[in-house]
Short mmCIF file of C-alpha atoms and ligand atoms in Angstrom, two decimals:
data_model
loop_
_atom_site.label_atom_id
_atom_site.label_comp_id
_atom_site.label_asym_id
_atom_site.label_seq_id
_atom_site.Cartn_x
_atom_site.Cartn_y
_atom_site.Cartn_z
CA UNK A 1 -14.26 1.13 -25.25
CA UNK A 2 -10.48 0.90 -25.95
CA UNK A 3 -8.97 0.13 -23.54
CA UNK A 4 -5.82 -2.39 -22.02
CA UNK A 5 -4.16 -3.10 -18.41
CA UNK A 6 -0.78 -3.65 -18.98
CA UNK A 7 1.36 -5.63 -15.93
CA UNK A 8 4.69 -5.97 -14.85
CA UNK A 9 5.98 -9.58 -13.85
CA UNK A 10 5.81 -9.55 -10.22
CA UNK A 11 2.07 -8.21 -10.38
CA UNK A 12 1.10 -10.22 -13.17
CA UNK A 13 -1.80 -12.12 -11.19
CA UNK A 14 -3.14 -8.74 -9.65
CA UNK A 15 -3.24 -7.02 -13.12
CA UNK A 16 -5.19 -9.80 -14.51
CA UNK A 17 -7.79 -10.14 -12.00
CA UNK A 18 -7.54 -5.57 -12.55
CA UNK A 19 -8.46 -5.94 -16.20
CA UNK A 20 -11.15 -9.13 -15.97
CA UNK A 21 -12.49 -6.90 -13.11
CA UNK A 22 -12.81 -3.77 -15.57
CA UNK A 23 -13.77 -6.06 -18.60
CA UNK A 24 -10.81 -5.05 -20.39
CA UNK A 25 -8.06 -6.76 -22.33
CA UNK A 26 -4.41 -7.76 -20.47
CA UNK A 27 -0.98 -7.26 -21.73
CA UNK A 28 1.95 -7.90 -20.20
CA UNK A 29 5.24 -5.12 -20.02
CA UNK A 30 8.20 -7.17 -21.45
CA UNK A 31 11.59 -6.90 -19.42
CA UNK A 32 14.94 -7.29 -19.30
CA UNK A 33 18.38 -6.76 -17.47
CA UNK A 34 21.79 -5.73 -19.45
CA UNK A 35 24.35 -7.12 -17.62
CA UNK A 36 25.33 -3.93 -16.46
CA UNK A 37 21.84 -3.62 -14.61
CA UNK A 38 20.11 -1.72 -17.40
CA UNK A 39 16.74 -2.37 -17.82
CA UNK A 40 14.63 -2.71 -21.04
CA UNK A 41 10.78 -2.55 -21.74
CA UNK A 42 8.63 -3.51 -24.43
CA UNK A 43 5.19 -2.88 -25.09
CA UNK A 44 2.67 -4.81 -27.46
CA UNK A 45 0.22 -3.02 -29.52
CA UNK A 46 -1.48 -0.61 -27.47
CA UNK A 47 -5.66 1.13 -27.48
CA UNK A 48 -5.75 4.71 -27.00
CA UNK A 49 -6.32 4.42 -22.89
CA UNK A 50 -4.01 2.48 -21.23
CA UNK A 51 -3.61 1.22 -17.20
CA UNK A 52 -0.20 0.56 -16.39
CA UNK A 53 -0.57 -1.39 -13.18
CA UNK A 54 2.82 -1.74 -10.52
CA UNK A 55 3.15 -1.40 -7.28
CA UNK A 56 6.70 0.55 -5.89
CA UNK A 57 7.86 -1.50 -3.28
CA UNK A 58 11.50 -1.90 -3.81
CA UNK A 59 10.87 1.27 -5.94
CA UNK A 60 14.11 2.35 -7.37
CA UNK A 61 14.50 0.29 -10.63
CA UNK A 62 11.03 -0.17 -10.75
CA UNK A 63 10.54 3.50 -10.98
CA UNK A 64 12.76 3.47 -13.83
CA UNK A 65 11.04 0.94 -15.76
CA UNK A 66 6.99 2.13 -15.10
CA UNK A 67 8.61 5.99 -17.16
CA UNK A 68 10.20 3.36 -19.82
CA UNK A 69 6.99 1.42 -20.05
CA UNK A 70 5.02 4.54 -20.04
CA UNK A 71 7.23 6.00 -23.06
CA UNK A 72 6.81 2.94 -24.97
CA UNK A 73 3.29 3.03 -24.69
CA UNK A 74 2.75 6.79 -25.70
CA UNK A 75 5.12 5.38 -28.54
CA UNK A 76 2.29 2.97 -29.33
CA UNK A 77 0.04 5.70 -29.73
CA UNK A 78 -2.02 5.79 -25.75
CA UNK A 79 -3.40 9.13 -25.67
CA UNK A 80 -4.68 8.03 -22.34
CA UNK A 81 -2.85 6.99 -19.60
CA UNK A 82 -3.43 5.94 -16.01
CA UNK A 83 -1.02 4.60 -13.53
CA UNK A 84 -2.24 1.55 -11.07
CA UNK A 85 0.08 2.08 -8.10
CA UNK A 86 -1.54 0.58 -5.37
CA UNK A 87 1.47 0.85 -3.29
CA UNK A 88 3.06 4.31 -3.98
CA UNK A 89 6.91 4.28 -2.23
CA UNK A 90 8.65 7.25 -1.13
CA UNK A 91 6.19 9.28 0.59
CA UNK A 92 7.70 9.44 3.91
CA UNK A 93 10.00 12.07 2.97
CA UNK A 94 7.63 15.00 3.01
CA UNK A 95 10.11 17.52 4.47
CA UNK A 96 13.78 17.67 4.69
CA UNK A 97 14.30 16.53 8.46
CA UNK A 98 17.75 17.07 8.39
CA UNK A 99 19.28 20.04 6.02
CA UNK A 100 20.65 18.67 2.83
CA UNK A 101 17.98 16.24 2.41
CA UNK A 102 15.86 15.69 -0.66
CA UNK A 103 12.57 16.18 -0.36
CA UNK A 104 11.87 12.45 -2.17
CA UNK A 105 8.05 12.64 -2.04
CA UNK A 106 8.04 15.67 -4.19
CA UNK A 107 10.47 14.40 -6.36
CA UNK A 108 8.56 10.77 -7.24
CA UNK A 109 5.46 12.24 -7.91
CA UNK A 110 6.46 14.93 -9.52
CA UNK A 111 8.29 12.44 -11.92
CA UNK A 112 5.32 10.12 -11.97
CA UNK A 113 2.92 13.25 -12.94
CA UNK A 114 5.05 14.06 -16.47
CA UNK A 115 4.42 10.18 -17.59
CA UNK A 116 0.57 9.50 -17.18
CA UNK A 117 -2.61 11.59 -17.15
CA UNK A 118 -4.35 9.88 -14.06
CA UNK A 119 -2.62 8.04 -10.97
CA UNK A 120 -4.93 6.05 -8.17
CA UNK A 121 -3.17 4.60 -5.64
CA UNK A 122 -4.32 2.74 -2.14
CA UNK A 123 -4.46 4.16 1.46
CA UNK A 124 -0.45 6.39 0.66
CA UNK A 125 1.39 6.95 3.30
CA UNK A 126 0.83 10.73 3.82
CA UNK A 127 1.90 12.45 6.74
CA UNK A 128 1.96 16.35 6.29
CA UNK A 129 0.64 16.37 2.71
CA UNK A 130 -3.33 16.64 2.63
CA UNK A 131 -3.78 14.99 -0.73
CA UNK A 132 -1.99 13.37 -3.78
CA UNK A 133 -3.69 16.27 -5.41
CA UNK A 134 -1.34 18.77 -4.00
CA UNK A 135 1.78 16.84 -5.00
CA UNK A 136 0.49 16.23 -8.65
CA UNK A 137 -1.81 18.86 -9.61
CA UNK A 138 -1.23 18.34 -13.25
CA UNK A 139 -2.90 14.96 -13.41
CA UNK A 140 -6.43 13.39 -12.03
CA UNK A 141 -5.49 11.45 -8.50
CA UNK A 142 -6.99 9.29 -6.49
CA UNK A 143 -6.65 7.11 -3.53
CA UNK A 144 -8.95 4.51 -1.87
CA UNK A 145 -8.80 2.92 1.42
CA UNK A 146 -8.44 -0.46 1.89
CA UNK A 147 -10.51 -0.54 5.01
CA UNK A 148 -13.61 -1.74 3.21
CA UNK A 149 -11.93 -5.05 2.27
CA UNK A 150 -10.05 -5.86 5.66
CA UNK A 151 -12.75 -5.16 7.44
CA UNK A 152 -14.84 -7.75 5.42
CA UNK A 153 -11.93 -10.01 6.00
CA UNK A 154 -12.83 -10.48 9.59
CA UNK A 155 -14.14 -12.90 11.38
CA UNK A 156 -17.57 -12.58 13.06
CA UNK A 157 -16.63 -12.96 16.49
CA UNK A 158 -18.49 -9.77 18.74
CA UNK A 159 -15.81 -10.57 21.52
CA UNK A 160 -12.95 -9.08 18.99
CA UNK A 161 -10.85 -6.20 20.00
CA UNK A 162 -9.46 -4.13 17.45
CA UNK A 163 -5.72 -2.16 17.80
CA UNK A 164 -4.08 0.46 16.69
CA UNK A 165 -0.49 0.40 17.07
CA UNK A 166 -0.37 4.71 16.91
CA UNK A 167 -2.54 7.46 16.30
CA UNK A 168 -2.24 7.60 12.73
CA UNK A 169 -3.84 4.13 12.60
CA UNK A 170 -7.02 5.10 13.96
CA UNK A 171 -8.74 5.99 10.78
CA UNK A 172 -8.25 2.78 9.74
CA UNK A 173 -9.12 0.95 12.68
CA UNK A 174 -12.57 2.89 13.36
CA UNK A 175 -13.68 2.03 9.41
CA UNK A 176 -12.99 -1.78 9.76
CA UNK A 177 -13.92 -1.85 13.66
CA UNK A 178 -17.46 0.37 12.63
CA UNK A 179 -19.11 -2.12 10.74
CA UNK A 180 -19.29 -4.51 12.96
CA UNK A 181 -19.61 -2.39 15.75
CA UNK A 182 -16.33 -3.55 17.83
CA UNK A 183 -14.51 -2.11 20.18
CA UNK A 184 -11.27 -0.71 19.41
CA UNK A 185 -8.34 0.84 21.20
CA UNK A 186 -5.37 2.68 19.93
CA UNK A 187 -1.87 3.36 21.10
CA UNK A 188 1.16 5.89 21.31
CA UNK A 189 4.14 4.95 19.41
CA UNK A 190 7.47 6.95 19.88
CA UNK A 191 9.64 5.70 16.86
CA UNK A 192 13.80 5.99 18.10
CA UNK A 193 15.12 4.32 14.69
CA UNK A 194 13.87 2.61 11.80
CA UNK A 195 13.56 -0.44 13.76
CA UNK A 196 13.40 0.93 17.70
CA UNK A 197 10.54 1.95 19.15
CA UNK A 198 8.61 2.94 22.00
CA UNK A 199 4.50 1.64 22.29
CA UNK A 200 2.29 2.32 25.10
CA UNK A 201 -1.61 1.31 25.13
CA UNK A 202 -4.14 2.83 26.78
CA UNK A 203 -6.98 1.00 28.43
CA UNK A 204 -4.68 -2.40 27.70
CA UNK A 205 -6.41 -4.42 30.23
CA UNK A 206 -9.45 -4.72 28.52
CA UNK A 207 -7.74 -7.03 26.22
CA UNK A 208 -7.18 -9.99 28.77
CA UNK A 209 -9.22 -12.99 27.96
CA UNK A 210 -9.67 -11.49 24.43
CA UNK A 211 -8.96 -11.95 21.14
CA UNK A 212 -6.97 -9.30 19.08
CA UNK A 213 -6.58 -8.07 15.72
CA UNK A 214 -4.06 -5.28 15.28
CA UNK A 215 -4.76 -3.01 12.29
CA UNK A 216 -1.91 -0.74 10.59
CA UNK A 217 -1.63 0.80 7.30
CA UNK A 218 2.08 -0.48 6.69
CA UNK A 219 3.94 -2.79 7.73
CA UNK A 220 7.67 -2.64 6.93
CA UNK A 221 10.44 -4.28 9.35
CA UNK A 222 7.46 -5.62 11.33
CA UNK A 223 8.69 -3.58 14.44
CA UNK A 224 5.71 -2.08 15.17
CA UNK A 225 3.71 -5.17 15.14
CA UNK A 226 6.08 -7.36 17.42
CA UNK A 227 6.07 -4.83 20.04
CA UNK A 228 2.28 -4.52 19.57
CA UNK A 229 1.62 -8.23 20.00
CA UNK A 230 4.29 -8.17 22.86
CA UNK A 231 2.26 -5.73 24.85
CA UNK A 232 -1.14 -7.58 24.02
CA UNK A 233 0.11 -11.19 25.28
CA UNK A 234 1.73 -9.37 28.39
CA UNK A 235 -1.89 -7.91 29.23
CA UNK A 236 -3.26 -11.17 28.52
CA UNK A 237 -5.10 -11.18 25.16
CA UNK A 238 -6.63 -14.50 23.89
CA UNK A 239 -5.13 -15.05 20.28
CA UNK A 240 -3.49 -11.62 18.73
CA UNK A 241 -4.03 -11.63 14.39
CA UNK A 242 -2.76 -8.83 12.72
CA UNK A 243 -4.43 -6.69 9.56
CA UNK A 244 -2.52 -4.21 7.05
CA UNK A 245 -3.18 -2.43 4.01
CA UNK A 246 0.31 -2.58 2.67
CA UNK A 247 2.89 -5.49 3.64
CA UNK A 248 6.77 -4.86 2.34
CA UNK A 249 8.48 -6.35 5.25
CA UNK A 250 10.97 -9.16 3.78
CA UNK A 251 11.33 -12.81 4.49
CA UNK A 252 13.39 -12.28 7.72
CA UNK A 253 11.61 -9.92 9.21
CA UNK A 254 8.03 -11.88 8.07
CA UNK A 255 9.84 -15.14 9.93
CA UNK A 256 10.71 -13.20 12.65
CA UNK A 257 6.88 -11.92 12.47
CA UNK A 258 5.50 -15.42 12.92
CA UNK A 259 7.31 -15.72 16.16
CA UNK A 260 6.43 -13.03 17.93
CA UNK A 261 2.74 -14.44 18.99
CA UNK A 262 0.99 -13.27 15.97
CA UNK A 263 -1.19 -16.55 14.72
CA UNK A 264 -2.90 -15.18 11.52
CA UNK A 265 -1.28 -11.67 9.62
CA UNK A 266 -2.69 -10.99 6.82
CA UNK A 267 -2.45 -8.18 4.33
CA UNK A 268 -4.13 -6.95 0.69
CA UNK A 269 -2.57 -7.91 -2.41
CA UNK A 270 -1.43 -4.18 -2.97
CA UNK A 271 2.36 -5.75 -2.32
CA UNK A 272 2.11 -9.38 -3.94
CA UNK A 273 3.82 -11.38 -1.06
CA UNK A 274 3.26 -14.75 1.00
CA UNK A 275 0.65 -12.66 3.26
CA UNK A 276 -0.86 -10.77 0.99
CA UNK A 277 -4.46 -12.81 0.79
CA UNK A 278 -6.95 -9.89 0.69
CA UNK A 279 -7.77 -8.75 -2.94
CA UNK A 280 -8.03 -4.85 -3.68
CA UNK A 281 -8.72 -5.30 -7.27
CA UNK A 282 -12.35 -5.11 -7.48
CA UNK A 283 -12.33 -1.98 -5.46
CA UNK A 284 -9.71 -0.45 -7.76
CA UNK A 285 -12.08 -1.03 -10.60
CA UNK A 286 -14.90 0.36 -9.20
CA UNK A 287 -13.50 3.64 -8.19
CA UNK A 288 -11.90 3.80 -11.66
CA UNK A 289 -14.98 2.80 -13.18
CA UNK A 290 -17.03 5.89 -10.88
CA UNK A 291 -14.31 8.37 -11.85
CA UNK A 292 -14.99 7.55 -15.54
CA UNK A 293 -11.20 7.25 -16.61
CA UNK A 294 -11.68 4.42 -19.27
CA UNK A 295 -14.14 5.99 -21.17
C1 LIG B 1 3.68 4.48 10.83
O1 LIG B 1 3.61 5.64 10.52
C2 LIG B 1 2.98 3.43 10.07
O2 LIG B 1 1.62 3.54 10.20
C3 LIG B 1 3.45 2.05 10.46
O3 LIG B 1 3.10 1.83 11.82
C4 LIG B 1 4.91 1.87 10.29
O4 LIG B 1 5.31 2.27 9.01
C5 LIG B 1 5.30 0.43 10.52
O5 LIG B 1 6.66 0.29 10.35
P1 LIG B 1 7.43 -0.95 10.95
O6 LIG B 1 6.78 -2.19 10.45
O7 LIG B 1 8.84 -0.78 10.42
O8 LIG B 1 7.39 -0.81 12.43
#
């Protein structure tokens, strides 16, 4: 088999542990900054398939530099070429809420589609859209959930209580809550802003005495969680720890995080960061491995 993961930077330790997981050699993507903000890439030597791993949190520029790094390595001769995006940015805009909006979902895929020939990504953040499929039919997709791996990161306590912040959550908390056969509840969230919102819980008081974990699939200004773990010590809970797929909040809003009665928040390394403690590498593999894309 020839075959290479090739990492950016910032992701360097997750592409490694990617590659040794798949058996396969490791390169790293070169980079630079112009003074002007400008970014170049540069590729070593290249096999015919290639796995370009990053994930798109702070997407913009690094959008930019996975189509450079992509054109390099076609340059290099990859025939093959998958895209490792285990956090995939911009899929909240699925419709144009307001008139004169861009549709930005359609656009970043659609621009990710014309630089690789397969794309898996973990748990995306799709509302209205049924599958990645239907954004990029021109290339081989595929997503995993991460719910296998947090749910093996808890604890064995039978006494646990599992939340959902919102509906939306629920698939997520009845996979990690399932195997161990815990009870779960799940809220209503009514979002005002990007960071205002309303939460409500149903059957709250059974949390008194308890202890918590609240599950989400993303976890950006932390908003969600604070008023979560708000409404859990107000009913009474034990000890409230929090679970995500994706973490992308930044340092302030993490601080702020700690303080809000949340003792343990952990996420999975699909978003390198200081909470980011649960590995999704192995489970990318295999799912590459099943879908045959190296060979
Ligand atoms: C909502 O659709 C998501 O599942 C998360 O609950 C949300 O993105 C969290 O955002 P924040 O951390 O800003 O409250």
């Amino acid at each position: 088999m020839s075959c290479a993961v090739f990492g950016f930077p910032e992701c360097t330790v997750q592409a490694v542990r990617l590659a040794q997981e798949l058996g396969v050699a490791y390169h790293d993507v070169e980079l630079r900054s112009f003074p002007d903000g400008e970014s170049l890439v540069r590729v070593p030597a290249a096999p015919t398939t290639a796995i370009l791993y990053r994930s798109l949190d702070h997407p913009n520029e690094k959008i930019i530099e996975v189509l450079l790094a992509a054109s390099a390595l076609r340059g290099q001769g990859v025939s093959r070429l998958v895209f490792v995006i285990p956090y995939l940015a911009y899929m909240r805009q699925d419709i144009a809420f307001r008139r004169g909006e861009a549709i930005s979902q359609k656009v970043v895929t659609g621009l990710l589609a014309q630089h690789c020939d397969a794309l898996i990504t973990v748990d995306p953040h799709l509302h209205r859209t049924r599958s990645l499929s239907v954004l990029m039919p021109s290339i081989e997709t595929a997503s995993i959930s991460a719910a296998p791996v947090l749910s093996t990161a808890l604890g064995d306590d039978r006494d646990l209580l599992l939340v959902g912040p919102d509906e939306e959550s629920q698939q997520w908390v009845e996979a990690i809550a399932h195997p161990h056969g815990l009870e779960f509840l799940i809220g209503r969230k009514q979002r005002l802003g990007d960071r205002h919102l309303k939460l409500a819980i149903e059957g709250i008081e059974r949390v008194s005495g308890r202890p918590v974990v609240l599950v989400d699939d993303l976890v950006s200004s932390g908003g969600t969680l604070k008023a979560a773990a708000k409404l859990l010590h107000e009913a009474g809970a034990a000890k409230v720890d929090a679970l995500a797929t994706h973490c992308i909040a930044n340092a302030t809003d993490l601080q702020e995080l700690s303080q809000s009665g949340i003792s343990c928040f952990r996420a999975t390394d699909t978003v390198p960061g200081s909470v980011s403690s649960v590995h999704i590498g192995a489970a990318l593999a295999r799912d590459i491995e099943r879908r045959g894309w190296l060979s």
